CSV table of C-alpha atoms (C1' of nucleotides) in Angstrom, one decimal:
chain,number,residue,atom,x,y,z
A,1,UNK,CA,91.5,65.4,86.1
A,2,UNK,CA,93.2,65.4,89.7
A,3,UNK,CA,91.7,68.9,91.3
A,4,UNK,CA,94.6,70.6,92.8
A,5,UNK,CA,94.4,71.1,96.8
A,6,UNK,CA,93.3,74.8,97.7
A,7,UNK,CA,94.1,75.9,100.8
A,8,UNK,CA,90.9,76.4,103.4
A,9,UNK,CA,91.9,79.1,105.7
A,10,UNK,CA,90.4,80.9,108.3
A,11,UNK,CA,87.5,79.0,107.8
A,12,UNK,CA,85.6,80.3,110.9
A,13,UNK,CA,86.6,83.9,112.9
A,14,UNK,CA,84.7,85.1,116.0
A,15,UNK,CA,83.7,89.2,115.9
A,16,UNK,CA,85.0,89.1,119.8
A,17,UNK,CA,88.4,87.6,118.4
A,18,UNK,CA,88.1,90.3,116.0
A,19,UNK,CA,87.0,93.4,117.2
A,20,UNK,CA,90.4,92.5,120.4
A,21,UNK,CA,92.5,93.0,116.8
A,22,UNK,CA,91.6,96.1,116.1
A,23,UNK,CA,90.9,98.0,119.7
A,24,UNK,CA,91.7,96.2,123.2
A,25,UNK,CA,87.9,96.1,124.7
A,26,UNK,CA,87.4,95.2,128.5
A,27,UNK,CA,85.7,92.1,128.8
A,28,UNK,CA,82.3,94.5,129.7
A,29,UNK,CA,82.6,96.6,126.8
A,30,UNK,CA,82.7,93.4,124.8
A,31,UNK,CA,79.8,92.1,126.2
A,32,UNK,CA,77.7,95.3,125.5
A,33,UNK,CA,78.9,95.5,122.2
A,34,UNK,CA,77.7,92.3,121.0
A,35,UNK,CA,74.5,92.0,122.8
A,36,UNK,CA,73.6,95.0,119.8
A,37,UNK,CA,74.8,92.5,117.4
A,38,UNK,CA,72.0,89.5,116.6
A,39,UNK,CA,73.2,86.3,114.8
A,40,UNK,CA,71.6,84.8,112.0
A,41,UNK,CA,72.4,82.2,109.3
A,42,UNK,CA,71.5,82.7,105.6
A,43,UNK,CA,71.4,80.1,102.8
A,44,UNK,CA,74.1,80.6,99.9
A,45,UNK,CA,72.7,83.2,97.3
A,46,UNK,CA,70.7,84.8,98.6
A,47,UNK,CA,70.2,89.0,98.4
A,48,UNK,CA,70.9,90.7,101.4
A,49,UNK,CA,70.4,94.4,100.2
A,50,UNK,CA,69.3,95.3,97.0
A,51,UNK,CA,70.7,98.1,94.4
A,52,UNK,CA,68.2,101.0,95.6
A,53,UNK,CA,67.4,99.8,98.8
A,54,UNK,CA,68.8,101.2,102.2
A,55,UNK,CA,71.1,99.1,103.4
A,56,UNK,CA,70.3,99.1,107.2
A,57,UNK,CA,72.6,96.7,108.4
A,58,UNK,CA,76.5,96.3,109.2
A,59,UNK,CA,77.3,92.5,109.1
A,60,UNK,CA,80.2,90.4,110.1
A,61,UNK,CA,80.9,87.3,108.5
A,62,UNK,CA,81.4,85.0,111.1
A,63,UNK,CA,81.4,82.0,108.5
A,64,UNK,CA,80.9,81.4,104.5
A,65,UNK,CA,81.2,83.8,102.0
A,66,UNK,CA,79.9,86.5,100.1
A,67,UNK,CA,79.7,89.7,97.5
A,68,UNK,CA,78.9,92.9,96.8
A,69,UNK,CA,77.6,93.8,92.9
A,70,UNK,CA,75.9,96.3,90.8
A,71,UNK,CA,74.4,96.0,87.2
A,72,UNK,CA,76.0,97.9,84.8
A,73,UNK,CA,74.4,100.1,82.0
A,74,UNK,CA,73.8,96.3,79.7
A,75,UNK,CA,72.6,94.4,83.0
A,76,UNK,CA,75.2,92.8,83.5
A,77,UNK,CA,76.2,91.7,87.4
A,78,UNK,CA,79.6,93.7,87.8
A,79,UNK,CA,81.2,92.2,91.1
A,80,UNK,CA,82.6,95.0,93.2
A,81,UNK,CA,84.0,93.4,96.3
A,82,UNK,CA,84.5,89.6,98.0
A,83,UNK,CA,83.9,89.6,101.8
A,84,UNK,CA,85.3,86.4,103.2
A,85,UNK,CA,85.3,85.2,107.3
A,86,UNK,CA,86.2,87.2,109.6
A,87,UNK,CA,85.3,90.7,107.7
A,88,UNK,CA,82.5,93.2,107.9
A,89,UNK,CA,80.3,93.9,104.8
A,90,UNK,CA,78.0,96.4,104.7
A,91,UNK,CA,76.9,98.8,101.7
A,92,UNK,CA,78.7,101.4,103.0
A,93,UNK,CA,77.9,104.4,101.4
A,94,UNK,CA,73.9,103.5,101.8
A,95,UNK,CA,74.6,102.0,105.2
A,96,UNK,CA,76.3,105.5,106.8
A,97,UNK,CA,74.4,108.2,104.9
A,98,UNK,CA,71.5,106.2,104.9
A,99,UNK,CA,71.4,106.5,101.1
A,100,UNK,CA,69.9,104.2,98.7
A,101,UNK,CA,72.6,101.5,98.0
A,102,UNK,CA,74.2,101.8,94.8
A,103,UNK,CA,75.3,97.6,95.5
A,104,UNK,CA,73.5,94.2,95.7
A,105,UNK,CA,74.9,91.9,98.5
A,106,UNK,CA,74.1,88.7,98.2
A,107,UNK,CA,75.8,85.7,100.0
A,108,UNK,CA,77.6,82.8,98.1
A,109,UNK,CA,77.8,80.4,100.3
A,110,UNK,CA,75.5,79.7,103.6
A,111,UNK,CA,76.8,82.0,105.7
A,112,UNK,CA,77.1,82.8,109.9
A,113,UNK,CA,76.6,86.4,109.9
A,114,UNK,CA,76.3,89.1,112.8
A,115,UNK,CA,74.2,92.2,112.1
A,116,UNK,CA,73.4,95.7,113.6
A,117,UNK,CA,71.8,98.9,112.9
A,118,UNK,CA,72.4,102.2,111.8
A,119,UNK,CA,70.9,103.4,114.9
A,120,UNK,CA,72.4,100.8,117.3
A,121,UNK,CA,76.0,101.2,116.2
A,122,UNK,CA,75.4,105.0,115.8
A,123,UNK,CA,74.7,104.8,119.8
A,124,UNK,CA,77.8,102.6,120.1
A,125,UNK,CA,80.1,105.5,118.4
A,126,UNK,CA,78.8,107.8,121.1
A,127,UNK,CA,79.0,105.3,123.9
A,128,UNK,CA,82.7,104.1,123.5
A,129,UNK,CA,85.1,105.9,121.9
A,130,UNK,CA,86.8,103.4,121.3
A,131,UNK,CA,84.3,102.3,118.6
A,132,UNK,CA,84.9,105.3,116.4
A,133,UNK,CA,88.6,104.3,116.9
A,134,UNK,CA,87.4,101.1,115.5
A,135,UNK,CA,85.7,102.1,112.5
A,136,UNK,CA,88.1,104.7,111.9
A,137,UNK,CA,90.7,101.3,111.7
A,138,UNK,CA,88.5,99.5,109.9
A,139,UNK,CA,87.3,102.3,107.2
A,140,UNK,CA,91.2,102.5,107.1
A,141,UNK,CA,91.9,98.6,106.3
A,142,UNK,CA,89.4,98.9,104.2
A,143,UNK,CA,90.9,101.9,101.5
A,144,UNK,CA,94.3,100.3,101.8
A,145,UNK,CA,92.9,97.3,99.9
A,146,UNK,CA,90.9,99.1,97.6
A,147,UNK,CA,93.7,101.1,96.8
A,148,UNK,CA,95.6,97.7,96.4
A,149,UNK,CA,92.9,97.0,94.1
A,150,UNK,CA,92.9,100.2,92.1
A,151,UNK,CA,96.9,99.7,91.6
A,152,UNK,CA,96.1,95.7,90.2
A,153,UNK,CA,93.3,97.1,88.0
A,154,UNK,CA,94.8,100.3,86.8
A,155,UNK,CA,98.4,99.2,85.7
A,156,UNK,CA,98.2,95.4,85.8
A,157,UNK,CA,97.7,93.3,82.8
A,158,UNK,CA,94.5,90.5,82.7
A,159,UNK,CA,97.3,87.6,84.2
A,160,UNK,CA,98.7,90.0,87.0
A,161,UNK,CA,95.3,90.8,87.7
A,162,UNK,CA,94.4,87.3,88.8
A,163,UNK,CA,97.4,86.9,90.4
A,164,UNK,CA,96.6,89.5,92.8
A,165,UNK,CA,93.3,88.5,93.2
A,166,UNK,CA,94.3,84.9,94.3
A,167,UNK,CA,96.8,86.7,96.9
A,168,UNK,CA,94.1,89.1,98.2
A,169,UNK,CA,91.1,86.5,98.2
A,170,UNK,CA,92.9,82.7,98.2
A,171,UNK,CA,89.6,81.2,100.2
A,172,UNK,CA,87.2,82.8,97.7
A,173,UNK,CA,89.4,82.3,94.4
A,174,UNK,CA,88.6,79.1,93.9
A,175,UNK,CA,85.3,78.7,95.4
A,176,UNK,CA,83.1,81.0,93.3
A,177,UNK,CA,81.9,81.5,89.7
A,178,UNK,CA,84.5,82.2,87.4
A,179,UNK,CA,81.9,84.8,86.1
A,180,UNK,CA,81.9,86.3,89.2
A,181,UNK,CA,85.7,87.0,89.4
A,182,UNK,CA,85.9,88.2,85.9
A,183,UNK,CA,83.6,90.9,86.5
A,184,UNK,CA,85.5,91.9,89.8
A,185,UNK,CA,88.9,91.7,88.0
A,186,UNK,CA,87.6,93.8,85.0
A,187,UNK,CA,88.3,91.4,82.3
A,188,UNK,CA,85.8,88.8,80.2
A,189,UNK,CA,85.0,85.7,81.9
A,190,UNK,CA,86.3,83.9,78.3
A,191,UNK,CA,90.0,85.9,79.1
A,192,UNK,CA,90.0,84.6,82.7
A,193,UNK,CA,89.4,81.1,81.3
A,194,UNK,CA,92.5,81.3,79.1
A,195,UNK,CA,94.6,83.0,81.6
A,196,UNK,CA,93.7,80.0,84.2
A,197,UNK,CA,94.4,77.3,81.5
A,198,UNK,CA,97.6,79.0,80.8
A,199,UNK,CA,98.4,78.7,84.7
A,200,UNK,CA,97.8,75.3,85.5
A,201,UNK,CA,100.2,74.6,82.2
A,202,UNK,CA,102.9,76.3,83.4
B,1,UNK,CA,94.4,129.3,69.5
B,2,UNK,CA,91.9,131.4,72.0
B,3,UNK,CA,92.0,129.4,75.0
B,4,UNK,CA,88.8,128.0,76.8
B,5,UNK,CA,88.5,129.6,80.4
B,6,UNK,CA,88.4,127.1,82.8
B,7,UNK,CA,86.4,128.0,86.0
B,8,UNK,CA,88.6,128.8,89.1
B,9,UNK,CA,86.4,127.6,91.8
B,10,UNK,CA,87.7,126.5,95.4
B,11,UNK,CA,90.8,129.0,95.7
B,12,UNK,CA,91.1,128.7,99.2
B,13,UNK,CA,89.4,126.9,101.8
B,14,UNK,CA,90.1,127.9,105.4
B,15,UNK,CA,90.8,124.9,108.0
B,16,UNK,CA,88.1,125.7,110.8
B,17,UNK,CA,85.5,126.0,107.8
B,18,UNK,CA,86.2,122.4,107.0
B,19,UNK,CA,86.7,120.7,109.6
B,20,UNK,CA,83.3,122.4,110.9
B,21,UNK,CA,81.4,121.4,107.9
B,22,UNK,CA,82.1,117.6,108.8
B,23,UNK,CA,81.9,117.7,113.0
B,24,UNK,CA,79.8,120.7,115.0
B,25,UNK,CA,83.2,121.4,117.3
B,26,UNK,CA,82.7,124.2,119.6
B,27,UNK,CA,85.1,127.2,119.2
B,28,UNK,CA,87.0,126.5,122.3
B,29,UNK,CA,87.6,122.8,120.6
B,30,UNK,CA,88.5,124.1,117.5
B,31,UNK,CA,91.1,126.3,118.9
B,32,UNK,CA,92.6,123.6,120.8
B,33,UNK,CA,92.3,121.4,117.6
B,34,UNK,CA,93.7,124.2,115.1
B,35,UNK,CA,96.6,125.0,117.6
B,36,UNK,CA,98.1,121.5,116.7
B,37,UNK,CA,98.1,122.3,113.6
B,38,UNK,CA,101.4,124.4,111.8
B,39,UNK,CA,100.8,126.9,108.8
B,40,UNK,CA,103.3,126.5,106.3
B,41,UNK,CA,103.8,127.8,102.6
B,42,UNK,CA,105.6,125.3,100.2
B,43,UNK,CA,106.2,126.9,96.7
B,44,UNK,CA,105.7,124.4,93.6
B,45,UNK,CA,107.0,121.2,92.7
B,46,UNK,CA,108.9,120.4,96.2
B,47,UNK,CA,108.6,116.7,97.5
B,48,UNK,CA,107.1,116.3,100.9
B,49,UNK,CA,107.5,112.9,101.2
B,50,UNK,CA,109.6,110.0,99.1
B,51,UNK,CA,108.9,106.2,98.9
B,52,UNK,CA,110.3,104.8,101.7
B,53,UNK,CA,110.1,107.5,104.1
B,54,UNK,CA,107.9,107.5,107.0
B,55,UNK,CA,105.5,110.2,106.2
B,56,UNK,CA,105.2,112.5,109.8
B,57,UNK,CA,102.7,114.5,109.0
B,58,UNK,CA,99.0,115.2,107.6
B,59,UNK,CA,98.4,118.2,105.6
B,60,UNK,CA,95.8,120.2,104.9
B,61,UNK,CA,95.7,121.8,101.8
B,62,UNK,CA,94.2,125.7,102.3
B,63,UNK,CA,95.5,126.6,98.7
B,64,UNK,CA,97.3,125.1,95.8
B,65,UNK,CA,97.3,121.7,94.6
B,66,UNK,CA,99.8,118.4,95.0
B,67,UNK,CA,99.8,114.9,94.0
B,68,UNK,CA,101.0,111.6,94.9
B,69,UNK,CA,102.8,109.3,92.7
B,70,UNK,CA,105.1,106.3,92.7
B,71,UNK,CA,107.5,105.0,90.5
B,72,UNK,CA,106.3,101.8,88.8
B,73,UNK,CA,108.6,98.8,87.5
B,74,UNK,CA,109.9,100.9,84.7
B,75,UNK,CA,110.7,103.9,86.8
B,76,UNK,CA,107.8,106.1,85.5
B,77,UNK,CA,106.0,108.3,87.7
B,78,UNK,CA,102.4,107.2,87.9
B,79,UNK,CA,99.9,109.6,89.6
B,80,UNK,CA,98.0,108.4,92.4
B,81,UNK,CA,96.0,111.0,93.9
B,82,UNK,CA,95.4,114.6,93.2
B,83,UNK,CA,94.8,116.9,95.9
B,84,UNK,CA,92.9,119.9,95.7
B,85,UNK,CA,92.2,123.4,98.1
B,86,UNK,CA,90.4,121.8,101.5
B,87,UNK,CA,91.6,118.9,101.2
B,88,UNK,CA,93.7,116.4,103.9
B,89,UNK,CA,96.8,115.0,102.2
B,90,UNK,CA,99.0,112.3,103.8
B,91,UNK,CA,100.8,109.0,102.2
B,92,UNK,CA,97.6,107.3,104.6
B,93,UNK,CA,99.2,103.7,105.9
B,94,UNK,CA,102.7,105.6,106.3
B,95,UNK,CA,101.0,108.1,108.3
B,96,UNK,CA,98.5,105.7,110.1
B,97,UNK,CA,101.1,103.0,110.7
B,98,UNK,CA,104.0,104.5,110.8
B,99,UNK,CA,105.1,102.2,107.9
B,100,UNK,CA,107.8,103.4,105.0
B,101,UNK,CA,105.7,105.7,102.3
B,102,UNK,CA,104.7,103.6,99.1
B,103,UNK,CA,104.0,106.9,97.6
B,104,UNK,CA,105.9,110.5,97.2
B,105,UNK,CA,103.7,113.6,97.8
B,106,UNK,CA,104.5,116.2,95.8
B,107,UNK,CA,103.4,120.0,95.4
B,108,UNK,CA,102.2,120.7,91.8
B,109,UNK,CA,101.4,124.4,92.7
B,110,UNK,CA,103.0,127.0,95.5
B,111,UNK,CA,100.9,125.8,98.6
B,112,UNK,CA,99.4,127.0,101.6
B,113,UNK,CA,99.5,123.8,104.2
B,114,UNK,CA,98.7,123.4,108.0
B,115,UNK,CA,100.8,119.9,109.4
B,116,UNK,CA,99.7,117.6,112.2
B,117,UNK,CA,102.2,114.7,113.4
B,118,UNK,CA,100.9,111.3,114.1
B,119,UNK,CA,101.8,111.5,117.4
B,120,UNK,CA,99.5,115.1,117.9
B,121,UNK,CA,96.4,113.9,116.0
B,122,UNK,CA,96.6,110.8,118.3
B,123,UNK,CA,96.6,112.5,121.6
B,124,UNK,CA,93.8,114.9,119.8
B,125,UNK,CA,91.8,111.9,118.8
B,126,UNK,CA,92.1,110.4,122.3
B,127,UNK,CA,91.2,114.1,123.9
B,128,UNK,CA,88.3,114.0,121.3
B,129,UNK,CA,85.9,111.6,120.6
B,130,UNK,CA,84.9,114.2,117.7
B,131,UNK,CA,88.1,114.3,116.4
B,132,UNK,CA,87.8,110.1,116.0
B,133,UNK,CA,84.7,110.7,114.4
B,134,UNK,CA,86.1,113.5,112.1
B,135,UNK,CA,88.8,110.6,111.4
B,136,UNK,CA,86.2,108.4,110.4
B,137,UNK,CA,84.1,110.4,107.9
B,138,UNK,CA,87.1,111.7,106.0
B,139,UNK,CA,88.4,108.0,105.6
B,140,UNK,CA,84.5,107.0,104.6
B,141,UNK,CA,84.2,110.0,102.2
B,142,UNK,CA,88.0,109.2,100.4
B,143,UNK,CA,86.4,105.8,100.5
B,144,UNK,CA,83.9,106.6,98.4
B,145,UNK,CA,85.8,108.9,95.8
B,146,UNK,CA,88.4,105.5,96.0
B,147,UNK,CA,85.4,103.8,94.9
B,148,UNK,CA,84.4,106.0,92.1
B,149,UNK,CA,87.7,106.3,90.5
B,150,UNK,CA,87.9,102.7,90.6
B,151,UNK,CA,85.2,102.1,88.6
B,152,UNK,CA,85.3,104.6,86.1
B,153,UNK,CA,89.1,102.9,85.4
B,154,UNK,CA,87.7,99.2,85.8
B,155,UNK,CA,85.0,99.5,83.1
B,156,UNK,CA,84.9,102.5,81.2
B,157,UNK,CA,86.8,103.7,78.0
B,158,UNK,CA,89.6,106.0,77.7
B,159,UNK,CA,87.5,109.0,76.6
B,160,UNK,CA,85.1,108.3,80.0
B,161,UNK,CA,88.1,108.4,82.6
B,162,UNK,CA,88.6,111.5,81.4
B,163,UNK,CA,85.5,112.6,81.9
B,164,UNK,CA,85.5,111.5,85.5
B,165,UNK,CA,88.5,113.4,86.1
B,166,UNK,CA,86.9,116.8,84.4
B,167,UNK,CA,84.1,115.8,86.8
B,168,UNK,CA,86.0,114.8,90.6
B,169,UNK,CA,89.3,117.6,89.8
B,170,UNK,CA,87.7,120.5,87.6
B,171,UNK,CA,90.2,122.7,89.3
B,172,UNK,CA,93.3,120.6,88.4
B,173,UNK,CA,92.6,119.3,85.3
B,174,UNK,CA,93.5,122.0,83.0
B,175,UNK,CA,96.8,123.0,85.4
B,176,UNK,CA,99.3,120.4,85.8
B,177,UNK,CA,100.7,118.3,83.1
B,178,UNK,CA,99.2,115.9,80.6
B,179,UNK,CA,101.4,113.0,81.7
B,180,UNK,CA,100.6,113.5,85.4
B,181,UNK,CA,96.5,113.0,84.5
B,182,UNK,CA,97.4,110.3,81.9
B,183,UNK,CA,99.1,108.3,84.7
B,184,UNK,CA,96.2,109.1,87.3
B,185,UNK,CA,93.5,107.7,84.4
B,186,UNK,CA,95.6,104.1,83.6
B,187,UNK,CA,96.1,105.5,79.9
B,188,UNK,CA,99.3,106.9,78.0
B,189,UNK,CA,99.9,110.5,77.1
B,190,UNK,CA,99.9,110.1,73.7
B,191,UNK,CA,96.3,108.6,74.0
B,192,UNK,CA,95.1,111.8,76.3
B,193,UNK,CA,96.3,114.0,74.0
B,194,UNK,CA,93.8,112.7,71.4
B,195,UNK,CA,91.0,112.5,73.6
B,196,UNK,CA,91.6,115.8,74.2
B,197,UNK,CA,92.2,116.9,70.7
B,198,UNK,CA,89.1,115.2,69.6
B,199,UNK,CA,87.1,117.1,72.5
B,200,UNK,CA,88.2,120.3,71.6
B,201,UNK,CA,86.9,119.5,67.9
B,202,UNK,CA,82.8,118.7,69.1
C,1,DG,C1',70.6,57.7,85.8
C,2,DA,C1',68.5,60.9,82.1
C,3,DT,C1',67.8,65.3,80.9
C,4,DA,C1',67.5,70.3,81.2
C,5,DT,C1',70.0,74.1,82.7
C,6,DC,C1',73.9,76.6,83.7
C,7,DA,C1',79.0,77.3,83.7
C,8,DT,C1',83.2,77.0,81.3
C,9,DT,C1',86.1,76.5,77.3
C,10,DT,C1',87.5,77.2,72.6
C,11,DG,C1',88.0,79.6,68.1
C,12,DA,C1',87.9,83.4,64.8
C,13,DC,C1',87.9,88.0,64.3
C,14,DC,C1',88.0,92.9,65.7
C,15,DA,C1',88.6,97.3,68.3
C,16,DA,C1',90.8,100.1,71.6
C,17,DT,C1',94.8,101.6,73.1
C,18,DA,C1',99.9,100.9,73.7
C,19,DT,C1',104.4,101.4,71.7
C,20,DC,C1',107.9,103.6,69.1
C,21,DA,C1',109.6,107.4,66.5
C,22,DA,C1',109.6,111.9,65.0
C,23,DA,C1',107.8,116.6,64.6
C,24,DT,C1',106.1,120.6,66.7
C,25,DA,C1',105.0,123.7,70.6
C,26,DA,C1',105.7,125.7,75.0
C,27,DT,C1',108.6,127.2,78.8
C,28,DG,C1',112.4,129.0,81.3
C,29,DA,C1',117.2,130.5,81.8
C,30,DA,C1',121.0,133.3,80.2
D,1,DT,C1',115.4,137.6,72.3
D,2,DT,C1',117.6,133.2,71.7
D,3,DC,C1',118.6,128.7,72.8
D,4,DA,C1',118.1,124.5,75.4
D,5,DT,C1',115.0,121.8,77.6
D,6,DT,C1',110.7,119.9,78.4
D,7,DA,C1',105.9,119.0,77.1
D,8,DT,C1',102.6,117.9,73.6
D,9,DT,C1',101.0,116.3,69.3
D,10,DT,C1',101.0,113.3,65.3
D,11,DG,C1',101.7,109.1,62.6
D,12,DA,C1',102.5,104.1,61.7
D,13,DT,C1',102.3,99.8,63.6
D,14,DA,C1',101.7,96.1,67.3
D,15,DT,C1',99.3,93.9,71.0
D,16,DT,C1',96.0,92.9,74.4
D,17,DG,C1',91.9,91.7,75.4
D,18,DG,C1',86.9,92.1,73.8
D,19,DT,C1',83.0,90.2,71.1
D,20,DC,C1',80.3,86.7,69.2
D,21,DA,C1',79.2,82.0,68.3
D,22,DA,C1',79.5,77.4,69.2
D,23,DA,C1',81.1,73.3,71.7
D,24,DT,C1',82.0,71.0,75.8
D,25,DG,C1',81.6,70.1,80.7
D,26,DA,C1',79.2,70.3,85.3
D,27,DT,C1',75.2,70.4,88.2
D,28,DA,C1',70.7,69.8,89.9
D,29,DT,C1',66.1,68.0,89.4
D,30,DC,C1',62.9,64.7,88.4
DNA sequence: GATATCATTTGACCAATATCAAATAATGAA
DNA sequence: TTCATTATTTGATATTGGTCAAATGATATC
């Protein structure tokens, strides 16, 4: 079968391009704030934090592709959020309160990511007000589209589910398990199968 | 029938007391702070804010209770958040953005509130550095309860969302009506009202 | 390239919950 | 109190999506 072209967006996003988005640094600030941040590159699949662990890192995904997942009471790998370039993924609960993380993260693709501490951001907040303004923005991006996500789960049937999920996540849609999706759309991997052979007949 | 007495906790919940048990201010700060702020008492079931407004203000919620709801393709109301005593209330991106409302907020009870306009809590949040920070844990911890009501929708049963709702709005449950919790939990009336039945029966 | 492993698709059947309609109960206004 | 209105409960039936099992397809390793 002919595959059908799927748009590669944003396939690369620098945390300086990023963070000038959210809150207009000075070029010193900038530099201060990502000398805390060390780069690193991680191999696709691989665990990050584990469920019980404290999650002492805030990354930004600079390139690739990841998750965030929890087993439910059967074992099973329940996907709870996608983090694609250009976003920060963290554990946040266990990250901020310094709680054992309720999540798994675990990349799935090789990724470019950009780390920091508890500690080192912690002094950040207190340095530049202008960084609680930013993670007040970002915490704030961040409900909106959980919210979103609430709304597609709560009231939307198995088909408008996935329709919402290829608007909010088009890079990742069609570049991860379909397992994976299922279990972050709250429907059987066997229905999302039908409901994408039902699309592409249309 | 001899009705169950449900417990009462959480009548009122002063503003200083909160915001003190999430930031040390000092008392000269929290005067400043609280003096942004307007008291107002709102009796039951008056709209705040409709779709498509720009919501001006955040509330705090000293006493009563209110909700936010939209109206879905259909034109039903559908619940989206309940508020309780000590609690912030705002339609969050309309107030953050300045964007038209997606939501109405709604009393369900006669309330005791204390408003802030956008354009105050900004100057107090660039006064403050605290008051940024304040910001950002009471987006984190709405964050979190976003989080838990999302899963308990996503992946448990009828009877179970119910139970989470018991659980996160003990106060509200048993005082505002059926189809207003039957909305919030993804579930029809008529279903509720046999959970709850059945409940009532073990 | 052959084979083992893992992911996806398909089919038959079932359970949970929605829908629709009507009866009953509760509430509030005159 | 009485009546009108609104909220809740109950019953019958329909529908969506889940479960289980098996077949097919894709991928990675040797």
């Amino acid at each position: 079968m002919f595959g059908i072209l799927h748009s590669q967006t944003n396939l690369l996003m620098s945390i300086s391009a990023f963070l000038l988005t959210l809150v207009p640094f000075t070029k010193e600030e900038l530099e201060d704030i990502l000398s805390h941040f060390k780069k690193e590159t991680v191999s696709k699949n691989k665990v990050l934090v584990s469920q019980g662990d404290i999650c002492n890192y805030l990354y930004f995904l600079e390139e690739g592709m990841a998750r965030s997942y929890y087993l439910n009471d059967s074992g099973k790998e329940i996907t709870q959020w996608f983090f694609g370039v250009g976003k920060f993924m963290t554990s946040a609960d266990s990250f901020f309160q310094q709680t054992p993380s309720l999540y798994y993260l675990e990349t799935l693709e090789d990724c470019i990511l950009y780390s920091i501490s508890k500690s080192q951001i912690d002094m950040l907040f207190d340095k530049y007000p202008k960084m609680e303004k930013l993670g007040r923005l970002a915490t704030t991006e961040m409900l909106t589209k959980i919210v979103n996500k609430l709304n597609a789960i709560q009231f939307q049937t198995a088909r408008e589910r996935y329709e919402y999920m290829l608007a909010e996540f088009p890079d990742i849609a069609y570049h991860v398990p379909l397992g994976h999706i299922a279990s972050y759309l709250g429907m059987t991997q066997e229905t999302l199968s039908r409901i994408r052979k039902n699309n592409s007949q249309k």
